[in-house]
Short mmCIF file of C-alpha atoms and ligand atoms in Angstrom, two decimals:
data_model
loop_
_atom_site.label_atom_id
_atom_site.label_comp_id
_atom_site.label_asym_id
_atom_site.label_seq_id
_atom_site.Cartn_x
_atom_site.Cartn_y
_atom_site.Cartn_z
CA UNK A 285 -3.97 0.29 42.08
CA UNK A 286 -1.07 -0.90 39.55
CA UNK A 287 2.31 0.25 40.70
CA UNK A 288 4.66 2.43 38.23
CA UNK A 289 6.08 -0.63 36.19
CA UNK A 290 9.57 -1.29 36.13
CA UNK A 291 10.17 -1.25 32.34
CA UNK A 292 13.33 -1.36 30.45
CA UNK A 293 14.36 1.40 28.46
CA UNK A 294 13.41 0.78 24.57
CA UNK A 295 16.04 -1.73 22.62
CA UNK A 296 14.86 -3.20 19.76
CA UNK A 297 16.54 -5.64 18.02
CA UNK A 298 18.55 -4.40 14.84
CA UNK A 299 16.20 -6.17 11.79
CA UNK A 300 16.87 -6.93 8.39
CA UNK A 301 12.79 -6.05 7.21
CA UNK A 302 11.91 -8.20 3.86
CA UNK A 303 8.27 -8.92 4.71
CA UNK A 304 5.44 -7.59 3.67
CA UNK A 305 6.20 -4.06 5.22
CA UNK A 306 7.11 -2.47 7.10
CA UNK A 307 10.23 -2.40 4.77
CA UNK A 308 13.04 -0.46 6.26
CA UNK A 309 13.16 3.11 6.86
CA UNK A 310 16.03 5.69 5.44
CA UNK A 311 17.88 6.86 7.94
CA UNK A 312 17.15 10.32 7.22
CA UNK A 313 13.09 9.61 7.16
CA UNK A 314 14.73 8.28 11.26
CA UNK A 315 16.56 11.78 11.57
CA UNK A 316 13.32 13.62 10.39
CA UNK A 317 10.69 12.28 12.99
CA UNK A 318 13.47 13.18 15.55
CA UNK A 319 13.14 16.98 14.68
CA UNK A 320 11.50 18.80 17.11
CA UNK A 321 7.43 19.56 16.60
CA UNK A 322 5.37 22.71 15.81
CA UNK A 323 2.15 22.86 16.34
CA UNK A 324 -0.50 21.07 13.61
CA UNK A 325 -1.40 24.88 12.58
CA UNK A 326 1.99 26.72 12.58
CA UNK A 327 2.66 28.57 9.68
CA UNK A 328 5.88 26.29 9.07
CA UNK A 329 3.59 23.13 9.40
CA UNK A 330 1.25 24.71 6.81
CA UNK A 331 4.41 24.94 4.48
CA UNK A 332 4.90 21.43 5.27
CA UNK A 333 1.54 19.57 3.81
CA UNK A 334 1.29 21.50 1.12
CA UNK A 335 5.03 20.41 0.33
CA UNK A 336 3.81 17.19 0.83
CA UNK A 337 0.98 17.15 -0.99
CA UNK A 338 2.66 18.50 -3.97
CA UNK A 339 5.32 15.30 -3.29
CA UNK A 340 2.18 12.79 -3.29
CA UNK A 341 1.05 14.01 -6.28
CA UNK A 342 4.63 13.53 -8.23
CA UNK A 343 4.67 9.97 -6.92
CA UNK A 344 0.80 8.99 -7.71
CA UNK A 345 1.40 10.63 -11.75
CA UNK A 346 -1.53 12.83 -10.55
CA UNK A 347 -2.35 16.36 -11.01
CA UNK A 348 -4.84 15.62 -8.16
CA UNK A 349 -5.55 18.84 -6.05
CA UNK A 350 -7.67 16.39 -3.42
CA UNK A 351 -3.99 14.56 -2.62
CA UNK A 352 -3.47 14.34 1.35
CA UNK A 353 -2.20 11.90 3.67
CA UNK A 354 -4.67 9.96 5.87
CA UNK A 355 -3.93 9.99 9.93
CA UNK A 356 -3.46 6.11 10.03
CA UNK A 357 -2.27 3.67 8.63
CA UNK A 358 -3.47 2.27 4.99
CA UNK A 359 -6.14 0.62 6.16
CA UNK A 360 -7.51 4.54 8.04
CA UNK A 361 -6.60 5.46 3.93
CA UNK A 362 -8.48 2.64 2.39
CA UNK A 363 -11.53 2.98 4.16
CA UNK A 364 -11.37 6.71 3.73
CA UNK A 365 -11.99 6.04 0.08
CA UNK A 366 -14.64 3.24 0.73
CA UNK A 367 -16.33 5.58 3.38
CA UNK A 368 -16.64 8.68 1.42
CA UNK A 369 -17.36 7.14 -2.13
CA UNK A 370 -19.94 4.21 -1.36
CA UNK A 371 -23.22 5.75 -0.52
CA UNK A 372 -26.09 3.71 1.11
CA UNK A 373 -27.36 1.26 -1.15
CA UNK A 374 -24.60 1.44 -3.69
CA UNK A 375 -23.48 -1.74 -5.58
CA UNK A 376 -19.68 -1.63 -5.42
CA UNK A 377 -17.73 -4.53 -7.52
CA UNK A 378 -14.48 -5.88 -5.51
CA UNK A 379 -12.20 -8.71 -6.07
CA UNK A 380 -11.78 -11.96 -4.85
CA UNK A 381 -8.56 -13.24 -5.46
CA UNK A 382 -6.29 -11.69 -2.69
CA UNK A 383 -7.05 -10.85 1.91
CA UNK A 384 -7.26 -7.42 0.78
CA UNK A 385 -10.28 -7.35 -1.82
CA UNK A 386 -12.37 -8.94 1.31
CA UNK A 387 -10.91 -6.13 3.38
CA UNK A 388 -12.84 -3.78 0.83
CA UNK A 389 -16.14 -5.59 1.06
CA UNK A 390 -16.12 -5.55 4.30
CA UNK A 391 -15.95 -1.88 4.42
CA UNK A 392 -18.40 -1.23 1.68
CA UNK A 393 -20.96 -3.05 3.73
CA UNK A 394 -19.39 -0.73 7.05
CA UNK A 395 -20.43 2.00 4.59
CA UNK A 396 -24.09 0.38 3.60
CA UNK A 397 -23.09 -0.64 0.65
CA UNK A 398 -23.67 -3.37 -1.41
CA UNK A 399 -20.09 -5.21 -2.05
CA UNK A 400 -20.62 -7.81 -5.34
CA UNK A 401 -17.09 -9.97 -6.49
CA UNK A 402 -15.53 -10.22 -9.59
CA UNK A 403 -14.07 -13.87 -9.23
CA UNK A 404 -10.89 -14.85 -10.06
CA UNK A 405 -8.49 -17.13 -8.24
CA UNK A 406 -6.25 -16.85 -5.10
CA UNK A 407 -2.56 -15.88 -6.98
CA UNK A 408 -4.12 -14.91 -10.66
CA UNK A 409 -5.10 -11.15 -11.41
CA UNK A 410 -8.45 -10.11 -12.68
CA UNK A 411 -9.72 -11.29 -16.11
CA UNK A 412 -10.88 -7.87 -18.35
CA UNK A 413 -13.41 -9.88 -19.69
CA UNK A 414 -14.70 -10.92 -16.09
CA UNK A 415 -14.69 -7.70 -15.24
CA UNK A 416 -16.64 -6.48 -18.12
CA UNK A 417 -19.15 -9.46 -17.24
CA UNK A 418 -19.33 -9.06 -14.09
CA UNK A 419 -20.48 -4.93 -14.73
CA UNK A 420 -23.23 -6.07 -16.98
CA UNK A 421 -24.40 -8.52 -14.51
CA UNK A 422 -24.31 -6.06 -11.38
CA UNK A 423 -24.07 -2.36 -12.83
CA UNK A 424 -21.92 -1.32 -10.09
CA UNK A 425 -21.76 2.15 -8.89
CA UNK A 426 -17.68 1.64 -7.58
CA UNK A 427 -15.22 -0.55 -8.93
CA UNK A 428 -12.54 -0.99 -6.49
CA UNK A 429 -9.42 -3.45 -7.24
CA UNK A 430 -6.07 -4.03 -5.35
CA UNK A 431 -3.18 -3.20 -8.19
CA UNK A 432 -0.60 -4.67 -5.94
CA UNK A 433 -2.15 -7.74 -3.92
CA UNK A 434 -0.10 -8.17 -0.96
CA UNK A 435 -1.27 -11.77 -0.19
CA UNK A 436 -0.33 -13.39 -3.38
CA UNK A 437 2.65 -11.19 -4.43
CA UNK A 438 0.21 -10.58 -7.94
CA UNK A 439 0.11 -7.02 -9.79
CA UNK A 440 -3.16 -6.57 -11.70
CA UNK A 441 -2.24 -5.56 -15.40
CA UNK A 442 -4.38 -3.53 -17.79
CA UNK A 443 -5.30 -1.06 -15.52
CA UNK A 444 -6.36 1.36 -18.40
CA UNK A 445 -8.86 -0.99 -19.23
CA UNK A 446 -10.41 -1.84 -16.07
CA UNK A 447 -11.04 2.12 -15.93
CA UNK A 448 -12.12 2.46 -19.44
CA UNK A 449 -15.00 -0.55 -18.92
CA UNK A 450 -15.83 1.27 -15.11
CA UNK A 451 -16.48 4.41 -17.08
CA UNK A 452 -18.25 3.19 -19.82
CA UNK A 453 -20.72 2.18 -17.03
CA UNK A 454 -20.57 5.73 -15.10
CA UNK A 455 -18.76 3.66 -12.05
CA UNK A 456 -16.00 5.07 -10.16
CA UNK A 457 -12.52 3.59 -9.39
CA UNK A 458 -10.86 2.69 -6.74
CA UNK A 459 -7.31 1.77 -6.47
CA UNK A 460 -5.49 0.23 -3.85
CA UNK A 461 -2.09 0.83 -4.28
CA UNK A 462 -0.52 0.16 -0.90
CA UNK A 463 2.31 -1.92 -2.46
CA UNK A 464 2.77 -0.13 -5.37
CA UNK A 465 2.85 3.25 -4.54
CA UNK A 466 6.64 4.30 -5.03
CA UNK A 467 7.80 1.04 -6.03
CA UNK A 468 5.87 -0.30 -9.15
CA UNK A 469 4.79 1.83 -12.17
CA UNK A 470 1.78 3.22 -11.56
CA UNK A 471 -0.14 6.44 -13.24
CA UNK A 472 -3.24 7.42 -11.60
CA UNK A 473 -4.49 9.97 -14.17
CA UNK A 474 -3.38 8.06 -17.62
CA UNK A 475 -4.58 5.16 -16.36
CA UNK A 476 -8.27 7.09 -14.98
CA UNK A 477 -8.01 5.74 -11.65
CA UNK A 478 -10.56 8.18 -10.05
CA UNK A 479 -9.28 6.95 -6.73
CA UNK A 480 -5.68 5.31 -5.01
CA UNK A 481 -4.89 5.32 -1.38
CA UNK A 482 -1.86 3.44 -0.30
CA UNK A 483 0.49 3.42 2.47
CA UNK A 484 3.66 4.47 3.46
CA UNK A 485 5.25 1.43 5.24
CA UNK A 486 6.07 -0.11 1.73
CA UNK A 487 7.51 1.06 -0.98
CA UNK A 488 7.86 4.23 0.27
CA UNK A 489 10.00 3.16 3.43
CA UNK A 490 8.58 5.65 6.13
CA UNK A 491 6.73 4.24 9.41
CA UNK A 492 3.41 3.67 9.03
CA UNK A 493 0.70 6.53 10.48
CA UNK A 494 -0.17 9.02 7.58
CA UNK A 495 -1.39 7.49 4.76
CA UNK A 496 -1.45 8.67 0.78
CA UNK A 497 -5.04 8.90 -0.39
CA UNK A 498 -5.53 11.06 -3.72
CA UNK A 499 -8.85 11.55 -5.57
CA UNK A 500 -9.71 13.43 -9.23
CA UNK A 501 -12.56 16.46 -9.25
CA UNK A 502 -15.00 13.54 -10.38
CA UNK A 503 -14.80 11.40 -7.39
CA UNK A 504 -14.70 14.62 -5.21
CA UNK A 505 -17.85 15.77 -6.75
CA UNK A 506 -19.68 12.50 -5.54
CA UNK A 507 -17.68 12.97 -1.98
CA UNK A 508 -19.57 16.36 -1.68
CA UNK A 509 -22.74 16.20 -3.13
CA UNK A 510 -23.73 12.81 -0.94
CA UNK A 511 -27.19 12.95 0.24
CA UNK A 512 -26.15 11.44 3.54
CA UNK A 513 -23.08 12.37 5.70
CA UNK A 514 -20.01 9.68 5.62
CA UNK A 515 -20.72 7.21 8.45
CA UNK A 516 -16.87 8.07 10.28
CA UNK A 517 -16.63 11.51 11.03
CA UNK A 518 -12.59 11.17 11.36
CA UNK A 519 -12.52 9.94 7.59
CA UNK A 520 -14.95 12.67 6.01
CA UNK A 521 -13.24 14.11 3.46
CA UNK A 522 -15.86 16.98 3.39
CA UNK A 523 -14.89 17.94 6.61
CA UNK A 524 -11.21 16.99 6.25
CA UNK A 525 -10.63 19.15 3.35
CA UNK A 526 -11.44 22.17 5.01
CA UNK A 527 -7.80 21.11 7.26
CA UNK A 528 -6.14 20.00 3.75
CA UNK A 529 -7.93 22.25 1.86
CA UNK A 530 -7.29 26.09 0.97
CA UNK A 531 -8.52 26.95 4.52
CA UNK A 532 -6.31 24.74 6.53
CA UNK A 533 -8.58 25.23 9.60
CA UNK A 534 -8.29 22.57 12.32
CA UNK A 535 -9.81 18.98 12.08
CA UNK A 536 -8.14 17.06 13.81
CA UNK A 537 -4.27 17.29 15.40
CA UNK A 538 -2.28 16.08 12.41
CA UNK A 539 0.32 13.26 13.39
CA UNK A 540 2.87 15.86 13.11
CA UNK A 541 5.98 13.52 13.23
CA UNK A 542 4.46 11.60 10.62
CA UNK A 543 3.84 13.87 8.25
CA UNK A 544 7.91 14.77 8.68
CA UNK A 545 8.26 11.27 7.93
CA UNK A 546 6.40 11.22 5.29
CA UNK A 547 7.75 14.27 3.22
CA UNK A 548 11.15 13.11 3.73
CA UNK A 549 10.67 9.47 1.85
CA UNK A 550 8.70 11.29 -0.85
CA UNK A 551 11.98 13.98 -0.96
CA UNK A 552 13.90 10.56 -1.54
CA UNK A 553 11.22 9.37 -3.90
CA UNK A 554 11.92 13.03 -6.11
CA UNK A 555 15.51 13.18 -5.93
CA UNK A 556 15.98 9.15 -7.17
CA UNK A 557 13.01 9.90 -9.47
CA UNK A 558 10.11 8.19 -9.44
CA UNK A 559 10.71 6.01 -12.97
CA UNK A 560 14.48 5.26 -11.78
CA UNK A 561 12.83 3.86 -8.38
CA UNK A 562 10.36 1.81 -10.42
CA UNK A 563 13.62 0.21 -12.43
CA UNK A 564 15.07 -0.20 -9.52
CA UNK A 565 12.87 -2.18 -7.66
CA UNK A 566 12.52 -4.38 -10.82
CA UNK A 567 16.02 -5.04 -10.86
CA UNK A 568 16.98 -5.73 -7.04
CA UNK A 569 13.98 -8.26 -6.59
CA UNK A 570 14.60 -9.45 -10.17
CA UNK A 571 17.97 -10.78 -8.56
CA UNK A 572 16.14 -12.05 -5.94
CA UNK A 573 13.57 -13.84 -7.68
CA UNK A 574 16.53 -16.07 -9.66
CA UNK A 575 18.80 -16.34 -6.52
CA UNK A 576 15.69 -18.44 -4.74
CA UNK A 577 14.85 -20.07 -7.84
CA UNK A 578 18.73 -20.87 -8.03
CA UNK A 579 18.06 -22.32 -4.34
CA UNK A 580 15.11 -24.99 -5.54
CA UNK A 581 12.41 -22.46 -4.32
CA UNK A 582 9.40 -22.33 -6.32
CA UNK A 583 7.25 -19.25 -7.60
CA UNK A 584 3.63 -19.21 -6.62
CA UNK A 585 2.80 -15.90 -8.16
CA UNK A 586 3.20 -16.30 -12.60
CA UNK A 587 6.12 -14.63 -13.96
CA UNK A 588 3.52 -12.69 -16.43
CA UNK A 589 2.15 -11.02 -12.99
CA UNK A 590 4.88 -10.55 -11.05
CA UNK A 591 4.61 -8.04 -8.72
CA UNK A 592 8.85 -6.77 -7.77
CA UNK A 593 7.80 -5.20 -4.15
CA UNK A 594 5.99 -8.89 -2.68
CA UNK A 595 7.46 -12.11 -3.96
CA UNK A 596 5.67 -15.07 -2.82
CA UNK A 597 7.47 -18.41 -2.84
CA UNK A 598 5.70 -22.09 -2.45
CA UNK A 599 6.70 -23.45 1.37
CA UNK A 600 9.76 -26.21 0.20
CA UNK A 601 8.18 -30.07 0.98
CA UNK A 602 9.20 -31.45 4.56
CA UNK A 603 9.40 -28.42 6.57
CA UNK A 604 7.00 -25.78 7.73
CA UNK A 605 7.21 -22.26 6.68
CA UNK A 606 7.04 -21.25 11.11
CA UNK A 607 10.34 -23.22 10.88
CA UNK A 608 12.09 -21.47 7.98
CA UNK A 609 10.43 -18.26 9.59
CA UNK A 610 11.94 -18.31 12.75
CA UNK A 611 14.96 -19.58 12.01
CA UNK A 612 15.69 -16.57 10.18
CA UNK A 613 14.82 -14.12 12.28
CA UNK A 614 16.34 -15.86 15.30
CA UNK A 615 19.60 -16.66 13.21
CA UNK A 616 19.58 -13.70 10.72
CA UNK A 617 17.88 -11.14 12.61
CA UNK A 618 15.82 -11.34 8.78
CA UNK A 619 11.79 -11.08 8.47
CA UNK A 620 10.14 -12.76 6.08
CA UNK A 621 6.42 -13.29 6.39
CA UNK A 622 3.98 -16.37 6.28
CA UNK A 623 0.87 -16.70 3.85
CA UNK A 624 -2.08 -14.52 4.74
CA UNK A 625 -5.84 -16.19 4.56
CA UNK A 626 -5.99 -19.19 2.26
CA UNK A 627 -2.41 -18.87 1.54
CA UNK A 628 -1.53 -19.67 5.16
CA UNK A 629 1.37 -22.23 5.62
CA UNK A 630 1.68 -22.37 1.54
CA UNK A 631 3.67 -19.77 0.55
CA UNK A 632 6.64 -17.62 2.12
CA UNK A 633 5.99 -14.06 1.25
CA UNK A 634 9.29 -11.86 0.45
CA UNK A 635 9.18 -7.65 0.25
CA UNK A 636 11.65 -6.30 -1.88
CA UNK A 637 10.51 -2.46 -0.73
CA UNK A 638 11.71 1.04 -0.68
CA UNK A 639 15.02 1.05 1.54
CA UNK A 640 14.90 -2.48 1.68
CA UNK A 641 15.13 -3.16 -2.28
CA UNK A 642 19.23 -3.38 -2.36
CA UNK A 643 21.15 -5.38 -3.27
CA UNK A 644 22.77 -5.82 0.06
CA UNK A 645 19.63 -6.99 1.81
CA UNK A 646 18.82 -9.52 -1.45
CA UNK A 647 22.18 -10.77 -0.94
CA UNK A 648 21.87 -11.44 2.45
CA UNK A 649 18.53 -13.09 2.14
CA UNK A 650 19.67 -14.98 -0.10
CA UNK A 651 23.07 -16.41 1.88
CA UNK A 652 20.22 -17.14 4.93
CA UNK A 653 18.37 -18.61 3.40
CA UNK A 654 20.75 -21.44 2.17
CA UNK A 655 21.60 -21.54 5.49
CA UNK A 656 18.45 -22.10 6.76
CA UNK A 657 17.05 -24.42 4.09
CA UNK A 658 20.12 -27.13 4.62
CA UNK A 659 19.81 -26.67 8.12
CA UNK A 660 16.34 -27.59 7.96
CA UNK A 661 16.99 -30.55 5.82
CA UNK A 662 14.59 -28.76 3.15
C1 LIG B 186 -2.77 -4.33 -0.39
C2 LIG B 186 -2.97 -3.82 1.01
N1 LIG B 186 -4.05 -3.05 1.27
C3 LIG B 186 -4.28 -2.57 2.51
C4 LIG B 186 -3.40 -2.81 3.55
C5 LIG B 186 -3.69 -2.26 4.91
O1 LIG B 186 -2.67 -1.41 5.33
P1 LIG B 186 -2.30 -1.23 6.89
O2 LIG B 186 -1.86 -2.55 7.40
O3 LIG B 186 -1.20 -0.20 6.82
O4 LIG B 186 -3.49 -0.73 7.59
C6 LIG B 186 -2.28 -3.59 3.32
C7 LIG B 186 -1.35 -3.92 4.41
O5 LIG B 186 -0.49 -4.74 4.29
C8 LIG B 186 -2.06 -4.10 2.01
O6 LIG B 186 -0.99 -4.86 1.76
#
C-alpha cells in the first residue's frame, strides 16, 4: 500500500498573473474564502446567494431572475447553457474564428445537437452580414457567439444586431462572456442576449469554481418545457432552480467558499461601479497596448476590435515565445500566456483583468519585458 507521503507544507510562489486568467485575486476576495463555513442550507447561506444573485445581475445589466452561479468553472457554466438550451436535433450556429467557438460545438453535439459555423477568420470578429447568411442558409434554433474571444484577444461588436437577426429567426442567444464579464461593456438585456455565462477567474478577479450563468424568462421557458430531460443531471437547470430558485431545497452541496468568493469580487464590482470598471480596464491596458508597441511588439488583434482584458501580441522574429515565456516567469515571477490552437507559437497573449488591470502590474510588464526582449537578442 502507498505510505503517508512526505509532502511539504503549501508555498507557492508570489506571481505577478497577466495571462489569460486567472488574473489576480483582491485580497479581501483571499480574506473571504478564509471565513469560516455554514452549511449549503443555513439560513445565513440562503442570505448569501440571493445577495449574490442580486450582485450578478448588476454586473450582467440584467433584470434576470434565472441569474446563479454554476459549481465549476466557466466551462461547468458554458455547457450549462449549451446543455439545457440545445435540444436533440437542434441546429445551433457557432463561430469559427477563436478555441472557444469549437469548445461550443463540441458541446452542442454532447447535447445532440446539430453545431453549424458561421466562418470568419482566426483574430477577426463575426461579419453581421455572415451571420445573417449563414441563418438563412441553416435556420438555426441557437445562436451562440464568444463576445470576448480569449484566443485571439478579439471582442465581437454589434452585439444588438447579432440578437436582432437571431430573433427575427425565433433563435435563441447565447453569449459567452467569460472575458468580458466585469471588465468590458456588456448589457445583456439591451443588447437581447437571451443567454451569458462567464467566469469568475477574469475580469472579475475571484478563483475560479462558481461560475455566472444568467438567462431571460424566454430562454427559461425552452429550459422547462423540453420534451427530453438535459443529458447532465448536475447542469439541469430544471432541477437546479429548485436550489436557486424560491424553494432553495438541496441539489447539490454548493461550493460554499466559492460562493464567498464570489460575492465579495462582485461587492468590489458595485462599490467601483460597474461603468467606472469598464473605463478602467480601457485605460490600464490602453497603456499597455502603446508601452509594447513603444517596445517594437506588434498587434495581432485590429485596433477596431480590441478587446482591453486579452491583448494578443505577434511572437518578435528570432526567438520563441517558450523563451520570452519563461524567462519571465523565472526572472519576473510574471505570467504571460502562449497562443492557444492555431495561434500556438504566434502570438503572446497578455490579460489586463480585474485586480490585475493597474497600472502597477502594466508597468512592471512592461520594464520585463524590455528586459527580457534584449536579453533574448529579440
Ligand atoms: C472565452 C472562454 N470561454 C470559456 C472558457 C472556459 O472557462 P474555464 O477554463 O474556466 O472552464 C474560457 C477559459 O479561458 C474562455 O476564455
Amino acid at each position: 500500500m502507498t505510505e503517508a507521503p512526505d509532502v511539504d507544507e503549501l508555498a507557492p510562489p508570489t506571481r505577478t498573473l497577466m495571462g489569460p486568467g486567472p488574473s489576480e485575486v483582491h485580497p479581501r476576495v483571499l480574506r473571504a474564502m478564509a471565513t469560516p463555513l455554514v452549511g449549503h442550507l443555513d439560513p445565513s447561506f440562503v442570505d448569501v446567494m440571493s445577495e449574490v444573485q442580486e450582485l450578478l445581475r448588476y454586473v450582467f445589466r440584467t433584470d434576470n431572475q434565472w441569474t446563479l452561479p454554476i459549481s465549476g468553472t466557466g466551462s461547468a457554466a458554458m455547457e450549462a447553457a449549451v446543455a439545457n438550451l440545445v435540444e436533440p436535433g437542434d441546429t445551433v450556429l457557432v463561430p469559427a474564428n477563436g478555441y472557444f467557438g469549437d469548445r461550443m460545438a463540441s458541446m452542442v453535439d454532447r447535447a445532440g445537437g446539430d453545431a453549424v459555423r458561421v466562418d470568419a477568420p482566426w483574430g477577426e470578429p463575426l461579419d453581421t452580414a455572415d451571420v445573417a447568411d449563414a441563418f438563412d442558409e441553416h435556420q438555426p434554433d441557437v445562436f451562440g457567439f464568444v463576445h470576448a474571444e480569449t484566443s485571439t484577444g478579439v471582442l465581437q461588436p454589434d452585439v444588438p444586431e447579432l440578437t436582432s437577426i437571431a430573433h427575427e429567426h425565433d433563435a435563441l442567444v447565447i453569449a459567452d462572456t467569460v472575458t468580458s464579464l466585469g471588465g468590458v461593456e456588456l448589457r445583456v438585456d439591451e443588447w437581447g442576449i437571451d443567454a451569458a455565462y462567464s467566469a469568475g477567474q477574469k475580469c472579475l478577479s475571484c478563483p475560479p469554481g462558481a461560475s455566472p450563468l444568467t438567462l431571460n424568462d424566454r430562454a427559461m421557458e425552452k429550459v422547462l418545457a423540453r420534451e427530453s430531460d438535459v443529458r447532465s443531471w448536475y447542469l439541469d437547470l430544471s432541477m437546479l432552480e429548485g436550489y436557486w430558485g424560491e424553494d432553495r431545497s438541496y441539489h447539490h452541496t454548493a461550493p460554499i467558499t466559492n460562493v464567498y468568493a464570489l460575492r465579495e469580487s462582485l461587492r468590489l464590482v458595485a462599490e467601483e461601479g460597474i461603468e467606472e470598471r469598464w473605463a478602467r480596464h480601457r485605460d490600464v491596458a490602453g497603456t499597455l497596448v502603446d508601452g509594447l508597441a513603444d517596445l517594437g511588439l506588434e498587434r495581432y488583434a485590429d485596433e477596431d476590435y480590441w478587446l482591453p482584458s486579452l491583448n494578443t501580441v505577434r511572437v518578435p522574429g528570432g526567438v520563441d515565445d517558450s523563451e520570452i515565456i519563461d524567462h519571465l516567469l523565472e526572472e519576473f515571477d510574471l505570467e504571460v500566456a502562449a497562443g492557444l490552437g492555431d495561434l500556438s507559437g504566434e502570438v503572446l497573449r497578455i490579460g489586463c483583468m480585474g485586480h490585475s488591470a493597474r497600472p502597477k502590474n502594466v508597468h512592471y510588464l512592461l520594464s520585463a519585458m524590455e528586459e527580457t526582449l534584449d536579453h533574448l537578442g529579440a
